[in-house]
Tab-separated table of C-alpha atoms in Angstrom:
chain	number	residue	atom	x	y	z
A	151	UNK	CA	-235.019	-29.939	52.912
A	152	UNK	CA	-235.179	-32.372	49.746
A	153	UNK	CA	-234.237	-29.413	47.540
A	154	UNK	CA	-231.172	-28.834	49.787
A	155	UNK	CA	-230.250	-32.327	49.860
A	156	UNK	CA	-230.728	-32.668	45.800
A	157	UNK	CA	-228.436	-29.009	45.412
A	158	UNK	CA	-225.909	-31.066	47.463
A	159	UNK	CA	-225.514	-33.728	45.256
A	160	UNK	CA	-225.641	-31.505	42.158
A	161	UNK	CA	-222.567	-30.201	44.002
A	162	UNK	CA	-220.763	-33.149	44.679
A	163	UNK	CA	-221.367	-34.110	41.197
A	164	UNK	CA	-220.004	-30.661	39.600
A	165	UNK	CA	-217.167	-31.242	41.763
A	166	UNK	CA	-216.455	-33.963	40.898
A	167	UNK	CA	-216.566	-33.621	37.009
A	168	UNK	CA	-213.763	-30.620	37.969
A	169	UNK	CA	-211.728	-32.481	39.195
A	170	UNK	CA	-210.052	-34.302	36.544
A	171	UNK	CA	-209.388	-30.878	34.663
A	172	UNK	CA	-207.819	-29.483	38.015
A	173	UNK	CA	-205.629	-32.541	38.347
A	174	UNK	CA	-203.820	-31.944	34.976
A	175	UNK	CA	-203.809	-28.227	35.529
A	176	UNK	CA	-200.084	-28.567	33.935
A	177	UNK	CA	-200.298	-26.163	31.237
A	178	UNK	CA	-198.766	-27.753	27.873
A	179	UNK	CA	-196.610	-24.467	27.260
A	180	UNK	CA	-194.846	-25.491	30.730
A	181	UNK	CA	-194.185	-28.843	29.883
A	182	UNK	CA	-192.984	-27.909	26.509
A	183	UNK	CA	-190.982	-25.343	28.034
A	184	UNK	CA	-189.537	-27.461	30.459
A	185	UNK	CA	-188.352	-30.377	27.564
A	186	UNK	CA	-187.071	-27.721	25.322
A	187	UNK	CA	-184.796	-26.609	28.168
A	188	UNK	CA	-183.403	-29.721	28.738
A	189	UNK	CA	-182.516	-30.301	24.754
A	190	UNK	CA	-180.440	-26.379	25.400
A	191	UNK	CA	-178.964	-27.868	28.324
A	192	UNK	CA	-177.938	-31.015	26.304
A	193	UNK	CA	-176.646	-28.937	23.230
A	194	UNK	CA	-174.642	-26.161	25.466
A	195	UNK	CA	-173.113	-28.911	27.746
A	196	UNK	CA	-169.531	-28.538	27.207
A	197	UNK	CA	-168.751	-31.994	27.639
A	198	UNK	CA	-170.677	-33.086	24.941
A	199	UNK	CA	-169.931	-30.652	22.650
A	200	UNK	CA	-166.313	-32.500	22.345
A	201	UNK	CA	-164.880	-34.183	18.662
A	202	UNK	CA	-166.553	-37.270	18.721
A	203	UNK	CA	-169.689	-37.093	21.050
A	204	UNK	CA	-171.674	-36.454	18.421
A	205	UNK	CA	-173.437	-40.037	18.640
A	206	UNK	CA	-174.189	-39.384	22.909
A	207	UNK	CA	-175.568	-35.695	22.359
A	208	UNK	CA	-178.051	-37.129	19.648
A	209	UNK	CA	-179.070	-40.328	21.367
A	210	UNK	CA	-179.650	-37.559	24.734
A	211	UNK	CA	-182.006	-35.367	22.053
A	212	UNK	CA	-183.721	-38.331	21.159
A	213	UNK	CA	-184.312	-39.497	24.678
A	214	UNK	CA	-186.167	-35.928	25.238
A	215	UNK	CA	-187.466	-35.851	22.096
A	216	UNK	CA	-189.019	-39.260	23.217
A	217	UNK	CA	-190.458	-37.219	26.228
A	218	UNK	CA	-192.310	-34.519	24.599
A	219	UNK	CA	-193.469	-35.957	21.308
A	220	UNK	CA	-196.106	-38.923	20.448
A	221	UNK	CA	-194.192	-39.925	17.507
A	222	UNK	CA	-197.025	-42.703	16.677
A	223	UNK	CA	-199.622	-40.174	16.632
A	224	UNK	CA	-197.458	-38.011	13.749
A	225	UNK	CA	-196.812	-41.159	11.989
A	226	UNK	CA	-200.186	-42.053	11.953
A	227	UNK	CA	-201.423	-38.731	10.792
A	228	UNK	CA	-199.022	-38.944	8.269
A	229	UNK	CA	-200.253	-42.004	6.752
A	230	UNK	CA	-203.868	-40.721	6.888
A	231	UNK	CA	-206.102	-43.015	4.861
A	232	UNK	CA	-203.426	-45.572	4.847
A	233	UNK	CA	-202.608	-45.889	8.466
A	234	UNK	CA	-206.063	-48.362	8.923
A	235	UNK	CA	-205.311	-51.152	7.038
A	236	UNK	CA	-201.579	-51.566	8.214
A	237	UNK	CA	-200.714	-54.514	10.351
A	238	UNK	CA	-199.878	-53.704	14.146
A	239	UNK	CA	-196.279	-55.121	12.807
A	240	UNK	CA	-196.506	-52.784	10.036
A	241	UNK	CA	-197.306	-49.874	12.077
A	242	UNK	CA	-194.431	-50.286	14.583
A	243	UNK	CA	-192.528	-50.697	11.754
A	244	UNK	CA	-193.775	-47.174	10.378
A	245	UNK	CA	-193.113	-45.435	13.468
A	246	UNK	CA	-189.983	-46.099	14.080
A	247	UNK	CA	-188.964	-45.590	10.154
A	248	UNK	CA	-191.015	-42.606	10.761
A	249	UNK	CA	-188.972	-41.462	14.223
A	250	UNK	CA	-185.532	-41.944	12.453
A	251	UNK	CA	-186.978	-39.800	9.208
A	252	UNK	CA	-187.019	-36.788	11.763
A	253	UNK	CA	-184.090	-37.264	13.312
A	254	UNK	CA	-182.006	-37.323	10.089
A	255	UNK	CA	-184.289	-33.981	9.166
A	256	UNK	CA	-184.638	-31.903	12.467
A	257	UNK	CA	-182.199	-33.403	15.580
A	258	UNK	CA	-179.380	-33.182	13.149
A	259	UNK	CA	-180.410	-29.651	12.050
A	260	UNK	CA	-180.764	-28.223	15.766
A	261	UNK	CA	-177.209	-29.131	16.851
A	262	UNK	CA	-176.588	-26.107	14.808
A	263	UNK	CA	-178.043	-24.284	17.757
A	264	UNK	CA	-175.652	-21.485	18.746
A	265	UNK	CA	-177.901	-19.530	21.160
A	266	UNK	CA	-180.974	-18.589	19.323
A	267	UNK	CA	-183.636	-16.939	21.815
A	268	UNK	CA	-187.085	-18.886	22.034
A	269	UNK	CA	-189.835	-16.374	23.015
A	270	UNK	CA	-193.279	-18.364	24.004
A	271	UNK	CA	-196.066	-16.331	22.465
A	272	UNK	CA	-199.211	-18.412	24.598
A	273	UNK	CA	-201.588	-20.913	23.837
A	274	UNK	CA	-204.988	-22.444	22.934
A	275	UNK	CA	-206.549	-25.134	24.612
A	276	UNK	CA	-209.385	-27.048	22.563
A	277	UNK	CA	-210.543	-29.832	23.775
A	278	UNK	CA	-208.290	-32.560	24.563
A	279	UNK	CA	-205.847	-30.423	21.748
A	280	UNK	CA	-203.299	-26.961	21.909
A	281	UNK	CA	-201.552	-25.203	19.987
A	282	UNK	CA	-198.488	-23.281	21.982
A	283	UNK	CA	-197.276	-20.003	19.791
A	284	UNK	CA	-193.418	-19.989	19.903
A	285	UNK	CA	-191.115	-17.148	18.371
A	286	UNK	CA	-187.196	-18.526	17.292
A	287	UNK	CA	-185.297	-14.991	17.153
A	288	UNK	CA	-182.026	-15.981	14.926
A	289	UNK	CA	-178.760	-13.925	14.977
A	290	UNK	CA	-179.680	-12.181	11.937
A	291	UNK	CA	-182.864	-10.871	14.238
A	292	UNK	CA	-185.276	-13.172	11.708
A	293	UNK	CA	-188.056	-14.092	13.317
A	294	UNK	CA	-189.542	-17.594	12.534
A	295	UNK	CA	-192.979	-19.002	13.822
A	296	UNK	CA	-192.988	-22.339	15.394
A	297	UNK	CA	-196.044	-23.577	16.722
A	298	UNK	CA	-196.578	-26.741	18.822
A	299	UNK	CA	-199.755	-29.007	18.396
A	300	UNK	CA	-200.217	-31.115	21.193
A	301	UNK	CA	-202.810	-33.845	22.624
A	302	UNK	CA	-203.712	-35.115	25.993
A	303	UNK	CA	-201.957	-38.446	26.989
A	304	UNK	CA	-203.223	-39.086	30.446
A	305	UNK	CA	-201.652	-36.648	32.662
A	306	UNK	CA	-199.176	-35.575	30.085
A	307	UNK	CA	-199.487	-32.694	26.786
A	308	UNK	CA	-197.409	-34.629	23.850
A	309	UNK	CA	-196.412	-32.881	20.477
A	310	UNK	CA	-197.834	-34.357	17.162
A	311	UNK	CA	-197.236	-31.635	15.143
A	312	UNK	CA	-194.923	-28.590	14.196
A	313	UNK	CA	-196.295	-25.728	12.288
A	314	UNK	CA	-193.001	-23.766	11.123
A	315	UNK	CA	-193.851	-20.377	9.474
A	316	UNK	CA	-197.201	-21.890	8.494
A	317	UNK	CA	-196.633	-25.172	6.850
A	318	UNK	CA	-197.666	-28.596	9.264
A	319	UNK	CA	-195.086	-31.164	9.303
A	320	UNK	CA	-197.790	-33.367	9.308
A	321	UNK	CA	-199.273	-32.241	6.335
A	322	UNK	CA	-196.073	-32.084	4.465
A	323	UNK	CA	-195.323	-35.641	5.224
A	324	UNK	CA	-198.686	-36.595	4.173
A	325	UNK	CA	-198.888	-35.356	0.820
A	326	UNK	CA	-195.281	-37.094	0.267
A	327	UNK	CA	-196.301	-39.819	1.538
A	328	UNK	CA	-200.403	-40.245	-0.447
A	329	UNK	CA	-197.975	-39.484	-3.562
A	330	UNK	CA	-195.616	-42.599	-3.301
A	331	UNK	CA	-198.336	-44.890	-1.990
A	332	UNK	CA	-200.762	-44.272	-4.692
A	333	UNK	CA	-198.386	-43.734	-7.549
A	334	UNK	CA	-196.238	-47.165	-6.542
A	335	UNK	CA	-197.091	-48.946	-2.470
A	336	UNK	CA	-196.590	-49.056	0.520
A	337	UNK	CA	-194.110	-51.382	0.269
A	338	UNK	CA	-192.515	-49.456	-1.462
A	339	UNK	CA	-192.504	-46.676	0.251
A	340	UNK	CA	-191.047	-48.464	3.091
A	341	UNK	CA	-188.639	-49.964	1.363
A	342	UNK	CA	-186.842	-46.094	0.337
A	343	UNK	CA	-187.300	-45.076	3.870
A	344	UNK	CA	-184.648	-48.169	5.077
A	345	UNK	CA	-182.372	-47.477	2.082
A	346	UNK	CA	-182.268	-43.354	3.191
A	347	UNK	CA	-181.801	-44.258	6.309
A	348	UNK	CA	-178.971	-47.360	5.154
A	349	UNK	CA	-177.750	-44.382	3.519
A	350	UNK	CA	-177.541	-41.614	6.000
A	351	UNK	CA	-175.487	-44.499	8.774
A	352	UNK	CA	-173.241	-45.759	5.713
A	353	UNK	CA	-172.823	-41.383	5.796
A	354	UNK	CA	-172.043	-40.997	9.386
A	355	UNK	CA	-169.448	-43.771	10.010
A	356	UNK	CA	-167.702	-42.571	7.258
A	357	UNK	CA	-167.274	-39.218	8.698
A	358	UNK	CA	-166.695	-40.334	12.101
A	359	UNK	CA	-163.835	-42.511	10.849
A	360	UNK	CA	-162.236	-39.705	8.864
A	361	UNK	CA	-161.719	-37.722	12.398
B	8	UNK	CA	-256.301	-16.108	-34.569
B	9	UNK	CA	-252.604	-16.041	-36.059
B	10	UNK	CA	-251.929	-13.100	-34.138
B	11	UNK	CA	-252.478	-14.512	-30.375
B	12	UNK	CA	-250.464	-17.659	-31.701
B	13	UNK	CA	-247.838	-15.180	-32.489
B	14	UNK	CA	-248.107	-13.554	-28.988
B	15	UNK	CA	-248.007	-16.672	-27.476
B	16	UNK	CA	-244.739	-18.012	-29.306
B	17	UNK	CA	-243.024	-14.358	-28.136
B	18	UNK	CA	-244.070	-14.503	-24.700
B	19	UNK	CA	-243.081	-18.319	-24.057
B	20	UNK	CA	-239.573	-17.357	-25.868
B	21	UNK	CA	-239.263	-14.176	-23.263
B	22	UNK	CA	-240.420	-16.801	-20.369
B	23	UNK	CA	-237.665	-19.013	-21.667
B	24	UNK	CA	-234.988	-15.847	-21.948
B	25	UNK	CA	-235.772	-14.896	-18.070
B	26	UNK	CA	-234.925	-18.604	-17.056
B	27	UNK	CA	-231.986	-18.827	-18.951
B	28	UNK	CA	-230.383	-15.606	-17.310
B	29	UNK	CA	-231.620	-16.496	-13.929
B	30	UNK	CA	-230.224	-19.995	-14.046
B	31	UNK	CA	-227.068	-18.024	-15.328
B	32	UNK	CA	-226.580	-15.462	-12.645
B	33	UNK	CA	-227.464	-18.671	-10.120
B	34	UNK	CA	-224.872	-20.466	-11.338
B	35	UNK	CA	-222.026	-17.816	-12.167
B	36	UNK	CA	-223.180	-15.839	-8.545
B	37	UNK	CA	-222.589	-19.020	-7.176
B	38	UNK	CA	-225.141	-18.707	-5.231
B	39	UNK	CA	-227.075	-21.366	-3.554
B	40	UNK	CA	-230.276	-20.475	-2.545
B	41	UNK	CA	-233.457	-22.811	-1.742
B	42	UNK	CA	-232.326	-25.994	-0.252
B	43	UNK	CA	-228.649	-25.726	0.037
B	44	UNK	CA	-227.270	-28.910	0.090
B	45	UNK	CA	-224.769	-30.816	1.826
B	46	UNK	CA	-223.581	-29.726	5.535
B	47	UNK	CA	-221.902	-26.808	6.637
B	48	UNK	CA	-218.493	-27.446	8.979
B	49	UNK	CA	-216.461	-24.600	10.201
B	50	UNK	CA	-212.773	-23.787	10.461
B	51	UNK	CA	-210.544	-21.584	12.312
B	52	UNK	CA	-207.540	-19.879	10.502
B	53	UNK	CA	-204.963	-17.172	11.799
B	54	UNK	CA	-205.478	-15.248	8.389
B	55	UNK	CA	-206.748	-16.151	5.362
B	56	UNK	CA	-205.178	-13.869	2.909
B	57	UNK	CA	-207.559	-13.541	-0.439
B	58	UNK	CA	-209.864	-16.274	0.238
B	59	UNK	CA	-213.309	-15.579	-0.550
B	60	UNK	CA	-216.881	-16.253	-0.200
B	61	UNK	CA	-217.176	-18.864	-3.041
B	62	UNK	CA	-213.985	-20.075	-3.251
B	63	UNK	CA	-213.927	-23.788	-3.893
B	64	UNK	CA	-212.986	-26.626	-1.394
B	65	UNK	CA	-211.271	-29.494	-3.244
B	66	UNK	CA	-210.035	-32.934	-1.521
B	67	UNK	CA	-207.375	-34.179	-4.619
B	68	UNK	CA	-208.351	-31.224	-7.174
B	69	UNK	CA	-211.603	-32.326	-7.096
B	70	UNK	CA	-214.438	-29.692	-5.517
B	71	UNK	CA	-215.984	-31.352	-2.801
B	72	UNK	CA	-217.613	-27.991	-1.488
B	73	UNK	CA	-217.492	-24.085	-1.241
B	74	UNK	CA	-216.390	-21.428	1.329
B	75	UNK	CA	-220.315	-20.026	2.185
B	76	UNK	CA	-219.015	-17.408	4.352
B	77	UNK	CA	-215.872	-15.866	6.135
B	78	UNK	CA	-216.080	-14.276	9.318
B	79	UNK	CA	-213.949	-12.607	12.268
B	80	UNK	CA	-214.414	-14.571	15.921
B	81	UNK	CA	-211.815	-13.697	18.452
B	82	UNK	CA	-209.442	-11.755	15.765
B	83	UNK	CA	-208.995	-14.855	14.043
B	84	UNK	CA	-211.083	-15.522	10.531
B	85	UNK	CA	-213.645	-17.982	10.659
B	86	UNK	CA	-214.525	-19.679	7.480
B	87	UNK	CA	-217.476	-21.869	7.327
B	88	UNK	CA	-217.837	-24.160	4.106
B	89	UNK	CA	-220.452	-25.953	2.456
B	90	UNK	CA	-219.044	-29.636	1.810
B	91	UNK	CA	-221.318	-31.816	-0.723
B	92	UNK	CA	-223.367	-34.761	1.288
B	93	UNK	CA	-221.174	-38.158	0.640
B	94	UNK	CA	-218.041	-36.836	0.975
B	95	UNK	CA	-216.883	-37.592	4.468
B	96	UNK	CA	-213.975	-35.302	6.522
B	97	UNK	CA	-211.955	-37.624	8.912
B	98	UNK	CA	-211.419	-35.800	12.331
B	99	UNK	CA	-207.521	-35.280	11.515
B	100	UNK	CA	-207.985	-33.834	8.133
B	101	UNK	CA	-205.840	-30.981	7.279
B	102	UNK	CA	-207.448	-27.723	5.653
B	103	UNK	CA	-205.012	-25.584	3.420
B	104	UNK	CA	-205.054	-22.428	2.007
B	105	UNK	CA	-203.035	-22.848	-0.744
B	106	UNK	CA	-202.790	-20.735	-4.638
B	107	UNK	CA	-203.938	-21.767	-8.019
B	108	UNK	CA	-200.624	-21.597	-9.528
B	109	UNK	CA	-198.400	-18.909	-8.456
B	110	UNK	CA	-200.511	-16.281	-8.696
B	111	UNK	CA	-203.628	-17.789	-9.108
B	112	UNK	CA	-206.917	-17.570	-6.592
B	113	UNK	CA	-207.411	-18.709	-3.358
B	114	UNK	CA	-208.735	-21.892	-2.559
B	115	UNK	CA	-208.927	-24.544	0.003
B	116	UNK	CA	-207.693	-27.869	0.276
B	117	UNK	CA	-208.300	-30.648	2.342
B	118	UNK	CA	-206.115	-33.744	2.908
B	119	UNK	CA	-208.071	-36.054	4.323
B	120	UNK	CA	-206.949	-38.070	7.276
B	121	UNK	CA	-207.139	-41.362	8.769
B	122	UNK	CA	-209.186	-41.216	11.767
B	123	UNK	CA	-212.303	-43.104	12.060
B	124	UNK	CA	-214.148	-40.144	13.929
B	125	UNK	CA	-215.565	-37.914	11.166
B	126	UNK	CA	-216.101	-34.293	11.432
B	127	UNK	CA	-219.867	-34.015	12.439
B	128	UNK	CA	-221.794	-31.468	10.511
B	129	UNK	CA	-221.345	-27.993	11.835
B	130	UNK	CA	-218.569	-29.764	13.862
B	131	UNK	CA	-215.089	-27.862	13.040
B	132	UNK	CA	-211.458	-28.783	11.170
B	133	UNK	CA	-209.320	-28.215	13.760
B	134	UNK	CA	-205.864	-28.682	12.141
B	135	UNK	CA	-205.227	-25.981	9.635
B	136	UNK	CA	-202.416	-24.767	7.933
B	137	UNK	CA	-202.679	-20.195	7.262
B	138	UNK	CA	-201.123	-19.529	3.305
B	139	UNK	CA	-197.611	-18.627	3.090
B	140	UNK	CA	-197.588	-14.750	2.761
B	141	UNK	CA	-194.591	-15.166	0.025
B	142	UNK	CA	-193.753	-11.473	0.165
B	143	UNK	CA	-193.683	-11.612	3.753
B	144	UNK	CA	-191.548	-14.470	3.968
B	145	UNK	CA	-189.195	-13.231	0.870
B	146	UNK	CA	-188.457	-9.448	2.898
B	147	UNK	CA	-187.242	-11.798	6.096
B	148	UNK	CA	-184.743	-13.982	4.371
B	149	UNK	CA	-183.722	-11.705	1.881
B	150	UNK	CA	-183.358	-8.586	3.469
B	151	UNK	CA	-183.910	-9.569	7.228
B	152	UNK	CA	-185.111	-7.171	9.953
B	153	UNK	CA	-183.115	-3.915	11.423
């Protein structure tokens, strides 16, 4: 009788530990499926793809982008070793330096998209970390690697990093970014990422006041 | 009398040969044997194209540890390396298969990140970055698939 009773808490208990993993049961390919369909649906909408909407389809790629990826957590990997001693000031700062740094790089560079096919090869859970396998087929039938690391965020699987034909964003950025710190600061380092940035607006209202 | 001195001087030179030529084949092996040092961590890579057994681990060009062996779990290559005690891996550090040079050897390296977790020993790197197969990539953009 006591054993019975005892196997029925054990039971309760296992049940309860699965629980949690049930609950967030949403696979991260789906939800990165899901975001990436909304950014095609933003970049084939017709009405956006008028002379001079340039400025609403980007701020409606950031918006998703927003969604899908934990821009703090690449920003902070980025730093690496010099993301600790940073004031909180410093690192909301970063991020956001960091968050317009790829969107001059990559948002700009996928409004090229003219109908590219996006095959989803599967993925590896680890943990409270995946990796989803994606396949970009261009025109020229080139096939290019993409894979998606993403983290746990309550309920929610959020991108930190982008593995393109083998080389991490992440790790990219960090090097760069170890180089200038240690060679000059990271005040410096800072202070280039407002002036590319000064640089790339001063860029775009020039060419929207050409049209 | 002289002659066992003599004996004696030969046989401590041989004595001192053998140890010479074993500490040489230790050390140029690379072998580590009796009371390997350091801790052993573990890392998962899609391929690992002409890394070997050996090859050095470096954080900054410096060798921080060696790749002890390389195995295959679930068609992906395991490589397991050696890191010396004191030098700590932060849980988001980075390990790279990158080339001496352009054609140079194998060898992996490891930016360390900025986490306060460290990697425990025979805990695992899980971000990793595969080498770039440069022929591979220079067939797709230069000639492109049929």
């Amino acid at each position: 009788m006591t054993i019975g009773r005892r196997g029925l808490v054990f039971a309760a208990g296992l049940v309860l530990l699965l629980v949690p993993a049930e609950v967030r049961a949403v696979q991260p390919t789906d939800q990165l499926r899901t975001q990436i369909d909304r950014v095609l649906r933003v970049l084939e909408d017709p009405e956006l793809k008028k002379e001079g909407k340039v400025k609403a389809r980007r701020a409606a790629v950031r918006k998703i982008a927003n969604d899908i990826f934990d821009f703090s957590e690449t920003a902070k990997r980025s730093l690496a070793r010099h993301w600790p001693p940073r004031t909180p000031a410093e690192r909301e700062e970063f991020v956001t330096l960091f968050a317009d740094l790829l969107e001059r790089g990559y948002i700009s560079k996928i409004e090229v998209y003219g109908g590219e096919k996006i095959a989803y090869l599967g993925e590896t859970i680890e943990g409270d970390l995946a990796t989803v396998r994606t396949k970009i087929t261009t025109k020229q039938q080139t096939d290019i690697p993409i894979d998606y690391r993403m983290l746990v965020r309550g309920e929610k699987w959020l991108v930190y990093d982008v593995i393109i034909e083998g080389v991490s964003l992440i790790a990219n950025y960090r090097t760069q970014f170890n180089k200038i710190i240690t060679t000059s600061s990271y005040q410096e380092l800072v202070r280039r990422m407002k002036t590319k940035q000064e640089e790339f607006d001063e860029d775009e209202r020039k060419r929207t006041s050409q049209r | 009398m002289e002659r066992s001195r003599v004996n004696i001087a030969v046989g401590l030179f041989v004595l001192i040969g053998i140890a010479g030529l074993a500490y040489l084949s230790i050390q140029l092996g690379r072998v580590s044997f009796l009371g390997a040092t350091g801790y052993v961590v573990t890392a998962d890579f899609p391929s690992v194209g002409g890394l070997k057994a050996g090859s050095t681990v470096e954080i900054a060009g410096v060798e921080i540890g060696r790749v002890e062996a390389i195995g295959l779990a679930d068609y992906q290559a395991r490589v397991t390396l050696r890191i010396h005690a004191g030098v700590n891996l932060q849980e988001d550090s980075i390990a790279s298969i990158k080339t001496k040079g352009l054609i140079g050897e194998k060898y992996l390296r490891i930016s360390p990140g900025g986490s306060d977790r460290l990697i425990p020993p025979r805990g695992k790197i899980r971000e990793v970055e595969a080498p770039v197969d440069f022929e591979e990539l220079l067939s797709k953009y230069i000639f492109g698939k049929i």
